[in-house]
Amino acid sequence: MSGKDELVGIRTAALGKVQAAESSAQLDEIDTQYLGRKGELTLQLRRIGSLSQDERKDFGQSVNDIKAELSEAIAQRRQALDAGESKAKLAAEAVDVTLPGRFYQTGRPHILIETIEKIKRIFIGLGYEFVETPEIEDYKYNFEALNYPPEHPAMDEQMSFYINDDVLLRTHTTAYQHRVMPYRKPPMRVATIGKTYRYENVDATHGHTFHQVDCFAIDHDISLTDLKGTIQQFAVEMFGMDVNVRFRPDFFPFVEPGAEFAVTCFLCKGEGCGVCKGSGWLELGGAGLIHPNILEKAGIDSEEYTGFAFGFGIERMPMLEHGIKDLRLFMENDLRFLRQL
Ligand code: FA5
């Protein structure tokens, strides 16, 4: 084969490879194979010495033309591949703004936690400091320090889960009083909120585990009017309306006089409805003026200071507000229930 024929073969093969190349890396290989220091076209130039004087110029010119043509073809192919690649990349990264958004399920506080937080906010706004005391409580704080004489029938109303003779699960949040009172000086306004436990027959409105809030205030000249005003203010902020508060005599060994209190039904505004069973009132809890014995036991002079205390259950409020018929639903963690609220 003449040198010229060989050149034509190399050119055809090289240009064919360039067109078939699918990547920059393949083009690099073709570049090395033909145009590199030991490339096929470079080697062709070295043949020039073996050619006649006449042929040399012509042959050299042809090799250089093919080299230039091949370089140009490689550059063009590289450009085309780059453009294709970035187009494909753009296509892959494209966002279809017409697609519907992804739905993320977000958590939210349990309805009881929401109620507790709201109650706390209101009492903090009224100047109460919240404290936490144990749920596993000494008999001493749960009953004895609260003026319950041994074997007093009132203790039957709060059937208890005993851990041993001296320790039980607190039956009411009022157990916090003597964990706090002896260690502070009046004036004081203190509150606590949390779980309480009673060993009783569980039904739709009575749980063995439920929540209470308790508050007390001690200062000079505290009277029943202060108690009533505080509960009234709480009810207005909690239920968002102009409520009345009703007190009826009741007995708790740690208050004198003692009362149960109710607020105007927030659904029927006192007219009488299914929720308040036609009475127009919703019973919330117990209250009264702190018994002088309790103050004295805490080292507070009952001649100089008086105080009020009250406590109520939490579950009742969201039950009434959302028409929840069974208090056990709060503690069962059934998502079908929780998602409705
Ligand atoms: C008490 O627990 C007193 N410690 C309240 C108190 C505090 C009176 C300070 C005076 C001064 P009582 O046993 O009535 O009182 O309970 C108060 C509220 O807790 C009830 O009105 C009710 O709303 C709620 N409660 C009582 N037992 C249960 C129960 N088993 N399940 C759900 N809620 C309950």
PDB file of C-alpha atoms in Angstrom, residues 222-333:
ATOM      1  CA  ILE A 222     -57.004  36.611 102.273  1.00  0.00           C
ATOM      2  CA  SER A 223     -60.721  35.886 102.149  1.00  0.00           C
ATOM      3  CA  LEU A 224     -63.281  33.809 100.282  1.00  0.00           C
ATOM      4  CA  THR A 225     -63.762  36.776  97.939  1.00  0.00           C
ATOM      5  CA  ASP A 226     -60.155  36.419  96.781  1.00  0.00           C
ATOM      6  CA  LEU A 227     -60.727  32.714  96.200  1.00  0.00           C
ATOM      7  CA  LYS A 228     -63.884  33.330  94.224  1.00  0.00           C
ATOM      8  CA  GLY A 229     -62.285  36.132  92.178  1.00  0.00           C
ATOM      9  CA  THR A 230     -59.297  33.917  91.312  1.00  0.00           C
ATOM     10  CA  ILE A 231     -61.459  31.027  90.139  1.00  0.00           C
ATOM     11  CA  GLN A 232     -63.721  33.412  88.246  1.00  0.00           C
ATOM     12  CA  GLN A 233     -60.745  34.986  86.466  1.00  0.00           C
ATOM     13  CA  PHE A 234     -59.399  31.527  85.617  1.00  0.00           C
ATOM     14  CA  ALA A 235     -62.770  30.452  84.176  1.00  0.00           C
ATOM     15  CA  VAL A 236     -63.029  33.585  82.024  1.00  0.00           C
ATOM     16  CA  GLU A 237     -59.559  33.023  80.567  1.00  0.00           C
ATOM     17  CA  MET A 238     -60.065  29.275  80.187  1.00  0.00           C
ATOM     18  CA  PHE A 239     -63.549  29.270  78.675  1.00  0.00           C
ATOM     19  CA  GLY A 240     -63.502  32.744  77.139  1.00  0.00           C
ATOM     20  CA  MET A 241     -66.748  34.148  78.478  1.00  0.00           C
ATOM     21  CA  ASP A 242     -68.393  35.966  81.352  1.00  0.00           C
ATOM     22  CA  VAL A 243     -68.872  33.068  83.761  1.00  0.00           C
ATOM     23  CA  ASN A 244     -70.289  32.873  87.233  1.00  0.00           C
ATOM     24  CA  VAL A 245     -68.708  30.736  89.921  1.00  0.00           C
ATOM     25  CA  ARG A 246     -70.872  28.807  92.330  1.00  0.00           C
ATOM     26  CA  PHE A 247     -69.705  27.512  95.714  1.00  0.00           C
ATOM     27  CA  ARG A 248     -71.545  24.872  97.686  1.00  0.00           C
ATOM     28  CA  PRO A 249     -70.460  23.648 101.121  1.00  0.00           C
ATOM     29  CA  ASP A 250     -68.290  20.552 101.082  1.00  0.00           C
ATOM     30  CA  PHE A 251     -65.838  18.948 103.430  1.00  0.00           C
ATOM     31  CA  PHE A 252     -62.081  18.598 102.987  1.00  0.00           C
ATOM     32  CA  PRO A 253     -60.027  18.278 106.207  1.00  0.00           C
ATOM     33  CA  PHE A 254     -57.446  20.824 105.034  1.00  0.00           C
ATOM     34  CA  VAL A 255     -59.821  23.753 104.431  1.00  0.00           C
ATOM     35  CA  GLU A 256     -62.319  25.564 106.639  1.00  0.00           C
ATOM     36  CA  PRO A 257     -64.815  26.472 105.362  1.00  0.00           C
ATOM     37  CA  GLY A 258     -64.665  23.980 102.498  1.00  0.00           C
ATOM     38  CA  ALA A 259     -66.600  24.064  99.233  1.00  0.00           C
ATOM     39  CA  GLU A 260     -67.049  22.409  95.913  1.00  0.00           C
ATOM     40  CA  PHE A 261     -67.108  24.860  93.074  1.00  0.00           C
ATOM     41  CA  ALA A 262     -68.753  24.982  89.692  1.00  0.00           C
ATOM     42  CA  VAL A 263     -68.693  27.437  86.788  1.00  0.00           C
ATOM     43  CA  THR A 264     -71.487  28.405  84.409  1.00  0.00           C
ATOM     44  CA  CYS A 265     -71.725  25.816  81.628  1.00  0.00           C
ATOM     45  CA  PHE A 266     -69.755  27.286  78.726  1.00  0.00           C
ATOM     46  CA  LEU A 267     -71.874  25.487  76.150  1.00  0.00           C
ATOM     47  CA  CYS A 268     -75.353  26.632  77.146  1.00  0.00           C
ATOM     48  CA  LYS A 269     -74.217  29.690  79.157  1.00  0.00           C
ATOM     49  CA  GLY A 270     -76.249  28.533  82.138  1.00  0.00           C
ATOM     50  CA  GLU A 271     -79.461  27.731  80.265  1.00  0.00           C
ATOM     51  CA  GLY A 272     -79.169  23.990  80.833  1.00  0.00           C
ATOM     52  CA  CYS A 273     -78.028  21.477  78.224  1.00  0.00           C
ATOM     53  CA  GLY A 274     -77.005  17.852  77.769  1.00  0.00           C
ATOM     54  CA  VAL A 275     -73.403  18.560  78.798  1.00  0.00           C
ATOM     55  CA  CYS A 276     -74.331  20.086  82.184  1.00  0.00           C
ATOM     56  CA  LYS A 277     -77.247  17.681  82.534  1.00  0.00           C
ATOM     57  CA  GLY A 278     -79.714  20.545  82.527  1.00  0.00           C
ATOM     58  CA  SER A 279     -78.220  22.244  85.620  1.00  0.00           C
ATOM     59  CA  GLY A 280     -76.445  25.131  83.842  1.00  0.00           C
ATOM     60  CA  TRP A 281     -73.325  24.461  85.992  1.00  0.00           C
ATOM     61  CA  LEU A 282     -70.139  22.479  85.493  1.00  0.00           C
ATOM     62  CA  GLU A 283     -68.524  21.145  88.644  1.00  0.00           C
ATOM     63  CA  LEU A 284     -64.763  21.585  88.593  1.00  0.00           C
ATOM     64  CA  GLY A 285     -63.297  20.733  92.015  1.00  0.00           C
ATOM     65  CA  GLY A 286     -62.819  21.556  95.668  1.00  0.00           C
ATOM     66  CA  ALA A 287     -61.739  24.752  97.429  1.00  0.00           C
ATOM     67  CA  GLY A 288     -61.737  26.638 100.705  1.00  0.00           C
ATOM     68  CA  LEU A 289     -59.772  28.735 103.151  1.00  0.00           C
ATOM     69  CA  ILE A 290     -56.670  26.942 104.359  1.00  0.00           C
ATOM     70  CA  HIS A 291     -57.352  25.353 107.759  1.00  0.00           C
ATOM     71  CA  PRO A 292     -55.459  27.174 110.561  1.00  0.00           C
ATOM     72  CA  ASN A 293     -53.927  23.810 111.621  1.00  0.00           C
ATOM     73  CA  ILE A 294     -52.291  23.496 108.219  1.00  0.00           C
ATOM     74  CA  LEU A 295     -50.776  26.972 108.480  1.00  0.00           C
ATOM     75  CA  GLU A 296     -49.522  26.354 112.019  1.00  0.00           C
ATOM     76  CA  LYS A 297     -47.992  22.986 111.029  1.00  0.00           C
ATOM     77  CA  ALA A 298     -46.051  24.863 108.350  1.00  0.00           C
ATOM     78  CA  GLY A 299     -44.819  27.406 110.924  1.00  0.00           C
ATOM     79  CA  ILE A 300     -47.097  30.196 109.666  1.00  0.00           C
ATOM     80  CA  ASP A 301     -48.929  32.276 112.262  1.00  0.00           C
ATOM     81  CA  SER A 302     -52.634  31.668 111.559  1.00  0.00           C
ATOM     82  CA  GLU A 303     -53.577  34.797 113.549  1.00  0.00           C
ATOM     83  CA  GLU A 304     -51.543  36.931 111.186  1.00  0.00           C
ATOM     84  CA  TYR A 305     -52.021  35.130 107.884  1.00  0.00           C
ATOM     85  CA  THR A 306     -54.869  33.448 106.052  1.00  0.00           C
ATOM     86  CA  GLY A 307     -54.924  31.630 102.766  1.00  0.00           C
ATOM     87  CA  PHE A 308     -57.084  29.884 100.230  1.00  0.00           C
ATOM     88  CA  ALA A 309     -56.549  26.657  98.338  1.00  0.00           C
ATOM     89  CA  PHE A 310     -58.336  24.941  95.518  1.00  0.00           C
ATOM     90  CA  GLY A 311     -57.834  21.991  93.215  1.00  0.00           C
ATOM     91  CA  PHE A 312     -59.615  20.437  90.293  1.00  0.00           C
ATOM     92  CA  GLY A 313     -59.446  17.661  87.721  1.00  0.00           C
ATOM     93  CA  ILE A 314     -58.098  18.384  84.229  1.00  0.00           C
ATOM     94  CA  GLU A 315     -59.712  15.670  82.086  1.00  0.00           C
ATOM     95  CA  ARG A 316     -63.180  17.088  82.528  1.00  0.00           C
ATOM     96  CA  MET A 317     -62.381  20.248  80.561  1.00  0.00           C
ATOM     97  CA  PRO A 318     -61.340  18.774  77.203  1.00  0.00           C
ATOM     98  CA  MET A 319     -64.071  16.139  77.642  1.00  0.00           C
ATOM     99  CA  LEU A 320     -66.713  18.834  77.825  1.00  0.00           C
ATOM    100  CA  GLU A 321     -65.130  21.039  75.195  1.00  0.00           C
ATOM    101  CA  HIS A 322     -64.762  18.297  72.573  1.00  0.00           C
ATOM    102  CA  GLY A 323     -67.711  16.089  73.546  1.00  0.00           C
ATOM    103  CA  ILE A 324     -65.400  13.218  74.567  1.00  0.00           C
ATOM    104  CA  LYS A 325     -67.564  10.649  76.274  1.00  0.00           C
ATOM    105  CA  ASP A 326     -64.917   8.447  77.909  1.00  0.00           C
ATOM    106  CA  LEU A 327     -61.915   9.668  79.904  1.00  0.00           C
ATOM    107  CA  ARG A 328     -60.014   6.421  79.297  1.00  0.00           C
ATOM    108  CA  LEU A 329     -59.455   7.525  75.676  1.00  0.00           C
ATOM    109  CA  PHE A 330     -56.903  10.100  76.881  1.00  0.00           C
ATOM    110  CA  MET A 331     -54.481   7.451  78.070  1.00  0.00           C
ATOM    111  CA  GLU A 332     -54.934   4.784  75.384  1.00  0.00           C
ATOM    112  CA  ASN A 333     -52.840   6.447  72.661  1.00  0.00           C
TER     113      ASN A 333
END
